Amino acid sequence: MSTDTPSTDGSPTLAELQAEVQSLREEVAAATADDGDDQQSMVIIATKGTLDMAYPPLILGSTAAAFGWDVTIFHTFWGLDILHEEKSRNLKLSALGNPSMPMPNAIATLPGMDGMATKMMQKKIAENEVATIQELIDTNLDMGVDLQACEMTMDLMDYDESDMIDGVTTGVGAATALADMADADVQLMI
Amino acid sequence: MTDEIEATDTLDVQGLNCPMPVVKTKQAIDDVAPGGVLEVVATDSGSMSDIEGWADATSGVELLDQREEADIYRHFVRKTE
């Protein structure tokens, strides 16, 4: 029987069924293959500049890069301090409102307590041989992670491009971040 | 020690913690010839799960074995392509 013989009883012909199967196959392929490539990607929005909050974006970023993913970390507001040449070396830990601190809030408000909490954390980091923020930034850049600094908040905080660590992408804004996030497989705000 | 597995390359990440064992493994495997086997020597107990997860999610590598003895974790990763 020819495949294009019109059916007489209204049921689909073999050719119609084959065309239908073909179009379904293409839809499934398109749906399961993203836009045709299986390159995974992740965008992290880093908004915090304390010592503890600087770690997760850099750890996840470098690890995802090790997975072969395209990674962008978009730094905004206090997150910019992670990329600030000077400030990134002196990120602080807040003693106040931190339930993991072995001191009550009434004491944590006293002068010098943030410095003490920061020293404690730095000591722990060194003792446990955890990578420093500087090492992690270098690693991220080496692995091809795009470390971006939000232009608007750089202006807001009076940071100049020359204040930022070499290799950081500047001149980007919310639209850049959104466009990247729309294409990414994983989006995180930290 | 390594009985049946012959490593062609070795990476020492003793003393390093998350995420460095995985990151350095990825950097080292890039320099291994196809078919070669990288032995990663770590002290981070989390590397057992992390390197397994990394190898699972990464194409072109195959985790041959993981061994733990006396707080040393050894991972054998073959570069398949």
mmCIF file of C-alpha atoms in Angstrom:
data_model
loop_
_atom_site.group_PDB
_atom_site.id
_atom_site.type_symbol
_atom_site.label_atom_id
_atom_site.label_comp_id
_atom_site.label_asym_id
_atom_site.label_seq_id
_atom_site.Cartn_x
_atom_site.Cartn_y
_atom_site.Cartn_z
ATOM 1 C CA MET A 1 0.000 0.000 0.000
ATOM 2 C CA SER A 2 1.317 3.433 -0.866
ATOM 3 C CA THR A 3 1.997 5.683 2.126
ATOM 4 C CA ASP A 4 0.187 8.656 0.626
ATOM 5 C CA THR A 5 -3.033 6.843 -0.234
ATOM 6 C CA PRO A 6 -5.849 8.949 1.232
ATOM 7 C CA SER A 7 -7.857 6.967 3.716
ATOM 8 C CA THR A 8 -11.487 6.533 3.007
ATOM 9 C CA ASP A 9 -12.745 6.175 6.569
ATOM 10 C CA GLY A 10 -11.315 9.422 8.034
ATOM 11 C CA SER A 11 -8.501 7.711 9.978
ATOM 12 C CA PRO A 12 -5.012 9.188 9.481
ATOM 13 C CA THR A 13 -2.861 7.826 6.696
ATOM 14 C CA LEU A 14 0.501 6.242 7.340
ATOM 15 C CA ALA A 15 2.179 9.353 5.904
ATOM 16 C CA GLU A 16 0.240 11.601 8.269
ATOM 17 C CA LEU A 17 1.180 9.405 11.213
ATOM 18 C CA GLN A 18 4.812 9.405 10.156
ATOM 19 C CA ALA A 19 4.773 13.208 9.882
ATOM 20 C CA GLU A 20 3.138 13.428 13.296
ATOM 21 C CA VAL A 21 5.737 11.112 14.868
ATOM 22 C CA GLN A 22 8.526 13.111 13.236
ATOM 23 C CA SER A 23 7.203 16.414 14.552
ATOM 24 C CA LEU A 24 6.759 14.968 18.053
ATOM 25 C CA ARG A 25 10.329 13.636 17.953
ATOM 26 C CA GLU A 26 11.597 17.079 17.068
ATOM 27 C CA GLU A 27 9.604 18.653 19.889
ATOM 28 C CA VAL A 28 10.946 16.157 22.415
ATOM 29 C CA ALA A 29 14.497 16.701 21.163
ATOM 30 C CA ALA A 30 14.099 20.465 21.450
ATOM 31 C CA ALA A 31 12.537 20.228 24.898
ATOM 32 C CA THR A 32 15.173 17.916 26.326
ATOM 33 C CA ALA A 33 18.208 19.528 24.712
ATOM 34 C CA ASP A 34 17.644 23.157 25.786
ATOM 35 C CA ASP A 35 18.652 25.286 22.855
ATOM 36 C CA GLY A 36 20.423 22.447 21.125
ATOM 37 C CA ASP A 37 23.544 22.433 23.288
ATOM 38 C CA ASP A 38 24.014 20.753 26.618
ATOM 39 C CA GLN A 39 26.358 23.390 28.008
ATOM 40 C CA GLN A 40 25.259 23.923 31.600
ATOM 41 C CA SER A 41 25.445 27.368 33.093
ATOM 42 C CA MET A 42 24.966 29.109 36.418
ATOM 43 C CA VAL A 43 24.470 32.702 37.455
ATOM 44 C CA ILE A 44 24.934 33.770 41.070
ATOM 45 C CA ILE A 45 23.921 37.187 42.338
ATOM 46 C CA ALA A 46 26.264 38.039 45.227
ATOM 47 C CA THR A 47 24.865 40.825 47.408
ATOM 48 C CA LYS A 48 26.700 40.383 50.711
ATOM 49 C CA GLY A 49 30.211 41.470 51.619
ATOM 50 C CA THR A 50 30.820 39.828 54.979
ATOM 51 C CA LEU A 51 33.534 37.222 55.355
ATOM 52 C CA ASP A 52 31.066 34.368 55.792
ATOM 53 C CA MET A 53 28.834 35.408 52.897
ATOM 54 C CA ALA A 54 31.748 35.885 50.498
ATOM 55 C CA TYR A 55 32.536 32.169 50.545
ATOM 56 C CA PRO A 56 29.438 30.467 49.076
ATOM 57 C CA PRO A 57 29.448 32.262 45.694
ATOM 58 C CA LEU A 58 33.180 31.668 45.214
ATOM 59 C CA ILE A 59 33.021 28.017 46.297
ATOM 60 C CA LEU A 60 30.007 27.220 44.125
ATOM 61 C CA GLY A 61 31.422 29.246 41.235
ATOM 62 C CA SER A 62 34.772 27.472 41.134
ATOM 63 C CA THR A 63 33.145 24.067 41.631
ATOM 64 C CA ALA A 64 30.650 24.639 38.812
ATOM 65 C CA ALA A 65 33.549 25.724 36.596
ATOM 66 C CA ALA A 66 35.256 22.429 37.491
ATOM 67 C CA PHE A 67 32.079 20.726 36.233
ATOM 68 C CA GLY A 68 32.670 22.491 32.925
ATOM 69 C CA TRP A 69 29.772 24.917 33.398
ATOM 70 C CA ASP A 70 29.722 28.511 32.217
ATOM 71 C CA VAL A 71 29.622 30.572 35.404
ATOM 72 C CA THR A 72 28.856 34.216 36.015
ATOM 73 C CA ILE A 73 28.859 35.806 39.463
ATOM 74 C CA PHE A 74 27.177 39.199 39.413
ATOM 75 C CA HIS A 75 28.259 41.288 42.422
ATOM 76 C CA THR A 76 26.069 44.104 43.615
ATOM 77 C CA PHE A 77 25.704 46.255 46.749
ATOM 78 C CA TRP A 78 27.948 44.883 49.543
ATOM 79 C CA GLY A 79 28.862 41.951 47.315
ATOM 80 C CA LEU A 80 31.102 44.402 45.432
ATOM 81 C CA ASP A 81 33.481 44.389 48.412
ATOM 82 C CA ILE A 82 34.475 40.820 47.475
ATOM 83 C CA LEU A 83 35.917 42.195 44.226
ATOM 84 C CA HIS A 84 37.367 45.374 45.755
ATOM 85 C CA GLU A 85 41.159 45.059 45.766
ATOM 86 C CA GLU A 86 41.558 46.431 49.313
ATOM 87 C CA LYS A 87 38.263 45.583 50.947
ATOM 88 C CA SER A 88 38.311 41.962 49.839
ATOM 89 C CA ARG A 89 41.406 41.447 51.996
ATOM 90 C CA ASN A 90 39.599 42.814 55.036
ATOM 91 C CA LEU A 91 36.117 41.345 54.899
ATOM 92 C CA LYS A 92 34.540 41.333 58.348
ATOM 93 C CA LEU A 93 32.246 39.031 60.211
ATOM 94 C CA SER A 94 29.374 40.554 62.164
ATOM 95 C CA ALA A 95 29.098 39.462 65.782
ATOM 96 C CA LEU A 96 25.669 41.062 66.174
ATOM 97 C CA GLY A 97 22.587 39.112 65.233
ATOM 98 C CA ASN A 98 24.664 36.047 64.491
ATOM 99 C CA PRO A 99 23.159 33.153 66.437
ATOM 100 C CA SER A 100 26.303 31.080 65.905
ATOM 101 C CA MET A 101 28.392 33.524 67.912
ATOM 102 C CA PRO A 102 29.164 32.415 71.467
ATOM 103 C CA MET A 103 28.098 35.785 72.874
ATOM 104 C CA PRO A 104 24.756 37.462 73.569
ATOM 105 C CA ASN A 105 23.666 40.353 71.311
ATOM 106 C CA ALA A 106 24.005 42.797 74.226
ATOM 107 C CA ILE A 107 27.718 42.071 74.260
ATOM 108 C CA ALA A 108 28.016 41.794 70.480
ATOM 109 C CA THR A 109 27.029 45.473 70.157
ATOM 110 C CA LEU A 110 30.131 46.567 72.099
ATOM 111 C CA PRO A 111 32.972 48.182 70.147
ATOM 112 C CA GLY A 112 35.572 45.767 68.863
ATOM 113 C CA MET A 113 33.295 42.741 68.849
ATOM 114 C CA ASP A 114 33.068 42.502 65.044
ATOM 115 C CA GLY A 115 36.858 42.624 64.931
ATOM 116 C CA MET A 116 37.064 39.874 67.507
ATOM 117 C CA ALA A 117 34.514 37.710 65.651
ATOM 118 C CA THR A 118 36.441 38.274 62.419
ATOM 119 C CA LYS A 119 39.746 37.267 64.057
ATOM 120 C CA MET A 120 38.122 34.106 65.422
ATOM 121 C CA MET A 121 36.794 33.200 61.992
ATOM 122 C CA GLN A 122 40.123 33.920 60.270
ATOM 123 C CA LYS A 123 41.887 31.716 62.812
ATOM 124 C CA LYS A 124 39.396 28.907 62.159
ATOM 125 C CA ILE A 125 39.843 29.295 58.406
ATOM 126 C CA ALA A 126 43.628 29.058 58.760
ATOM 127 C CA GLU A 127 43.477 26.134 61.211
ATOM 128 C CA ASN A 128 41.155 24.167 58.957
ATOM 129 C CA GLU A 129 43.235 25.020 55.894
ATOM 130 C CA VAL A 130 40.216 26.451 54.142
ATOM 131 C CA ALA A 131 41.172 28.512 51.091
ATOM 132 C CA THR A 132 41.274 32.274 51.635
ATOM 133 C CA ILE A 133 38.964 34.633 49.754
ATOM 134 C CA GLN A 134 41.967 35.789 47.692
ATOM 135 C CA GLU A 135 42.846 32.217 46.724
ATOM 136 C CA LEU A 136 39.241 31.546 45.748
ATOM 137 C CA ILE A 137 39.009 34.718 43.646
ATOM 138 C CA ASP A 138 42.212 33.758 41.810
ATOM 139 C CA THR A 139 40.903 30.232 41.313
ATOM 140 C CA ASN A 140 37.580 31.470 39.944
ATOM 141 C CA LEU A 141 39.346 33.775 37.484
ATOM 142 C CA ASP A 142 41.756 30.971 36.465
ATOM 143 C CA MET A 143 38.794 28.671 35.809
ATOM 144 C CA GLY A 144 37.154 31.231 33.555
ATOM 145 C CA VAL A 145 34.390 32.343 35.915
ATOM 146 C CA ASP A 146 33.087 35.757 34.906
ATOM 147 C CA LEU A 147 33.214 37.936 38.026
ATOM 148 C CA GLN A 148 31.009 40.911 37.294
ATOM 149 C CA ALA A 149 30.716 44.183 39.214
ATOM 150 C CA CYS A 150 27.406 46.025 38.911
ATOM 151 C CA GLU A 151 27.986 49.476 37.468
ATOM 152 C CA MET A 152 25.183 51.286 39.287
ATOM 153 C CA THR A 153 26.194 50.093 42.745
ATOM 154 C CA MET A 154 29.869 50.793 41.994
ATOM 155 C CA ASP A 155 28.865 54.414 41.399
ATOM 156 C CA LEU A 156 26.673 54.363 44.492
ATOM 157 C CA MET A 157 29.529 53.166 46.677
ATOM 158 C CA ASP A 158 32.109 55.393 45.013
ATOM 159 C CA TYR A 159 34.151 52.492 43.709
ATOM 160 C CA ASP A 160 36.252 53.103 40.643
ATOM 161 C CA GLU A 161 37.128 50.461 38.075
ATOM 162 C CA SER A 162 40.751 50.806 39.226
ATOM 163 C CA ASP A 163 39.701 49.857 42.787
ATOM 164 C CA MET A 164 38.577 46.462 41.603
ATOM 165 C CA ILE A 165 40.657 43.300 41.263
ATOM 166 C CA ASP A 166 42.196 42.746 37.812
ATOM 167 C CA GLY A 167 40.094 40.482 35.635
ATOM 168 C CA VAL A 168 36.734 41.677 36.976
ATOM 169 C CA THR A 169 34.086 42.602 34.396
ATOM 170 C CA THR A 170 32.697 46.109 34.900
ATOM 171 C CA GLY A 171 30.129 48.154 33.025
ATOM 172 C CA VAL A 172 27.301 45.674 33.510
ATOM 173 C CA GLY A 173 23.847 46.152 34.952
ATOM 174 C CA ALA A 174 20.593 44.481 35.872
ATOM 175 C CA ALA A 175 19.659 43.791 32.253
ATOM 176 C CA THR A 176 22.912 41.904 31.690
ATOM 177 C CA ALA A 177 22.298 39.870 34.821
ATOM 178 C CA LEU A 178 18.686 39.111 33.866
ATOM 179 C CA ALA A 179 19.579 38.097 30.329
ATOM 180 C CA ASP A 180 22.225 35.724 31.697
ATOM 181 C CA MET A 181 19.841 34.353 34.314
ATOM 182 C CA ALA A 182 17.154 33.691 31.711
ATOM 183 C CA ASP A 183 19.589 31.459 29.819
ATOM 184 C CA ALA A 184 21.113 29.778 32.865
ATOM 185 C CA ASP A 185 20.292 26.350 34.262
ATOM 186 C CA VAL A 186 20.967 27.431 37.837
ATOM 187 C CA GLN A 187 20.309 30.861 39.291
ATOM 188 C CA LEU A 188 21.162 31.737 42.876
ATOM 189 C CA MET A 189 20.932 34.874 44.955
ATOM 190 C CA ILE A 190 23.318 34.959 47.894
ATOM 191 C CA MET B 1 49.358 0.009 47.521
ATOM 192 C CA THR B 2 47.544 0.865 44.338
ATOM 193 C CA ASP B 3 47.360 -2.814 43.375
ATOM 194 C CA GLU B 4 45.531 -3.225 40.097
ATOM 195 C CA ILE B 5 45.217 0.443 39.064
ATOM 196 C CA GLU B 6 48.208 2.025 37.350
ATOM 197 C CA ALA B 7 48.136 5.787 37.697
ATOM 198 C CA THR B 8 49.879 7.798 34.994
ATOM 199 C CA ASP B 9 49.640 11.082 36.908
ATOM 200 C CA THR B 10 49.385 12.057 40.554
ATOM 201 C CA LEU B 11 47.834 15.068 42.242
ATOM 202 C CA ASP B 12 48.526 15.811 45.892
ATOM 203 C CA VAL B 13 45.754 17.868 47.503
ATOM 204 C CA GLN B 14 46.497 16.861 51.077
ATOM 205 C CA GLY B 15 45.561 19.617 53.500
ATOM 206 C CA LEU B 16 43.226 21.303 51.017
ATOM 207 C CA ASN B 17 39.512 21.550 51.669
ATOM 208 C CA CYS B 18 36.327 22.116 49.685
ATOM 209 C CA PRO B 19 36.228 23.251 46.916
ATOM 210 C CA MET B 20 39.937 22.909 46.135
ATOM 211 C CA PRO B 21 40.259 19.095 45.752
ATOM 212 C CA VAL B 22 37.612 19.082 42.999
ATOM 213 C CA VAL B 23 38.880 22.285 41.387
ATOM 214 C CA LYS B 24 42.487 21.054 41.319
ATOM 215 C CA THR B 25 41.367 17.629 40.061
ATOM 216 C CA LYS B 26 39.609 19.303 37.141
ATOM 217 C CA GLN B 27 42.677 21.429 36.378
ATOM 218 C CA ALA B 28 44.970 18.393 36.599
ATOM 219 C CA ILE B 29 42.796 16.102 34.453
ATOM 220 C CA ASP B 30 42.928 18.702 31.674
ATOM 221 C CA ASP B 31 46.670 17.964 31.410
ATOM 222 C CA VAL B 32 46.317 14.167 31.502
ATOM 223 C CA ALA B 33 46.642 12.364 28.170
ATOM 224 C CA PRO B 34 43.474 10.588 26.962
ATOM 225 C CA GLY B 35 43.378 7.130 28.519
ATOM 226 C CA GLY B 36 45.597 8.246 31.390
ATOM 227 C CA VAL B 37 44.666 7.732 35.024
ATOM 228 C CA LEU B 38 45.016 10.504 37.591
ATOM 229 C CA GLU B 39 45.515 9.513 41.209
ATOM 230 C CA VAL B 40 44.272 12.217 43.585
ATOM 231 C CA VAL B 41 45.558 12.032 47.152
ATOM 232 C CA ALA B 42 43.431 13.996 49.608
ATOM 233 C CA THR B 43 42.884 14.420 53.336
ATOM 234 C CA ASP B 44 39.439 16.055 52.980
ATOM 235 C CA SER B 45 36.844 13.400 53.846
ATOM 236 C CA GLY B 46 34.293 15.358 51.818
ATOM 237 C CA SER B 47 36.353 14.611 48.724
ATOM 238 C CA MET B 48 34.856 11.094 48.647
ATOM 239 C CA SER B 49 31.414 12.448 47.845
ATOM 240 C CA ASP B 50 32.581 15.548 45.975
ATOM 241 C CA ILE B 51 34.896 13.836 43.508
ATOM 242 C CA GLU B 52 32.275 11.163 42.883
ATOM 243 C CA GLY B 53 29.694 13.887 42.153
ATOM 244 C CA TRP B 54 32.114 15.788 39.956
ATOM 245 C CA ALA B 55 33.038 12.671 37.965
ATOM 246 C CA ASP B 56 29.351 11.813 37.523
ATOM 247 C CA ALA B 57 28.540 15.263 36.182
ATOM 248 C CA THR B 58 31.599 15.659 33.988
ATOM 249 C CA SER B 59 31.921 14.153 30.555
ATOM 250 C CA GLY B 60 35.210 12.649 29.491
ATOM 251 C CA VAL B 61 36.155 11.287 32.902
ATOM 252 C CA GLU B 62 35.499 8.014 34.661
ATOM 253 C CA LEU B 63 35.942 7.393 38.373
ATOM 254 C CA LEU B 64 37.683 4.026 38.636
ATOM 255 C CA ASP B 65 38.018 3.706 42.381
ATOM 256 C CA GLN B 66 38.063 5.531 45.690
ATOM 257 C CA ARG B 67 40.002 4.256 48.688
ATOM 258 C CA GLU B 68 40.268 5.353 52.254
ATOM 259 C CA GLU B 69 43.121 4.324 54.497
ATOM 260 C CA ALA B 70 44.476 6.062 57.587
ATOM 261 C CA ASP B 71 42.672 9.369 56.894
ATOM 262 C CA ILE B 72 44.063 9.497 53.347
ATOM 263 C CA TYR B 73 41.531 9.437 50.534
ATOM 264 C CA ARG B 74 42.715 8.228 47.130
ATOM 265 C CA HIS B 75 40.695 8.739 43.986
ATOM 266 C CA PHE B 76 41.508 7.211 40.614
ATOM 267 C CA VAL B 77 40.082 9.089 37.661
ATOM 268 C CA ARG B 78 40.541 8.010 34.055
ATOM 269 C CA LYS B 79 40.409 10.520 31.265
ATOM 270 C CA THR B 80 38.307 8.795 28.643
ATOM 271 C CA GLU B 81 38.556 11.311 25.807
#
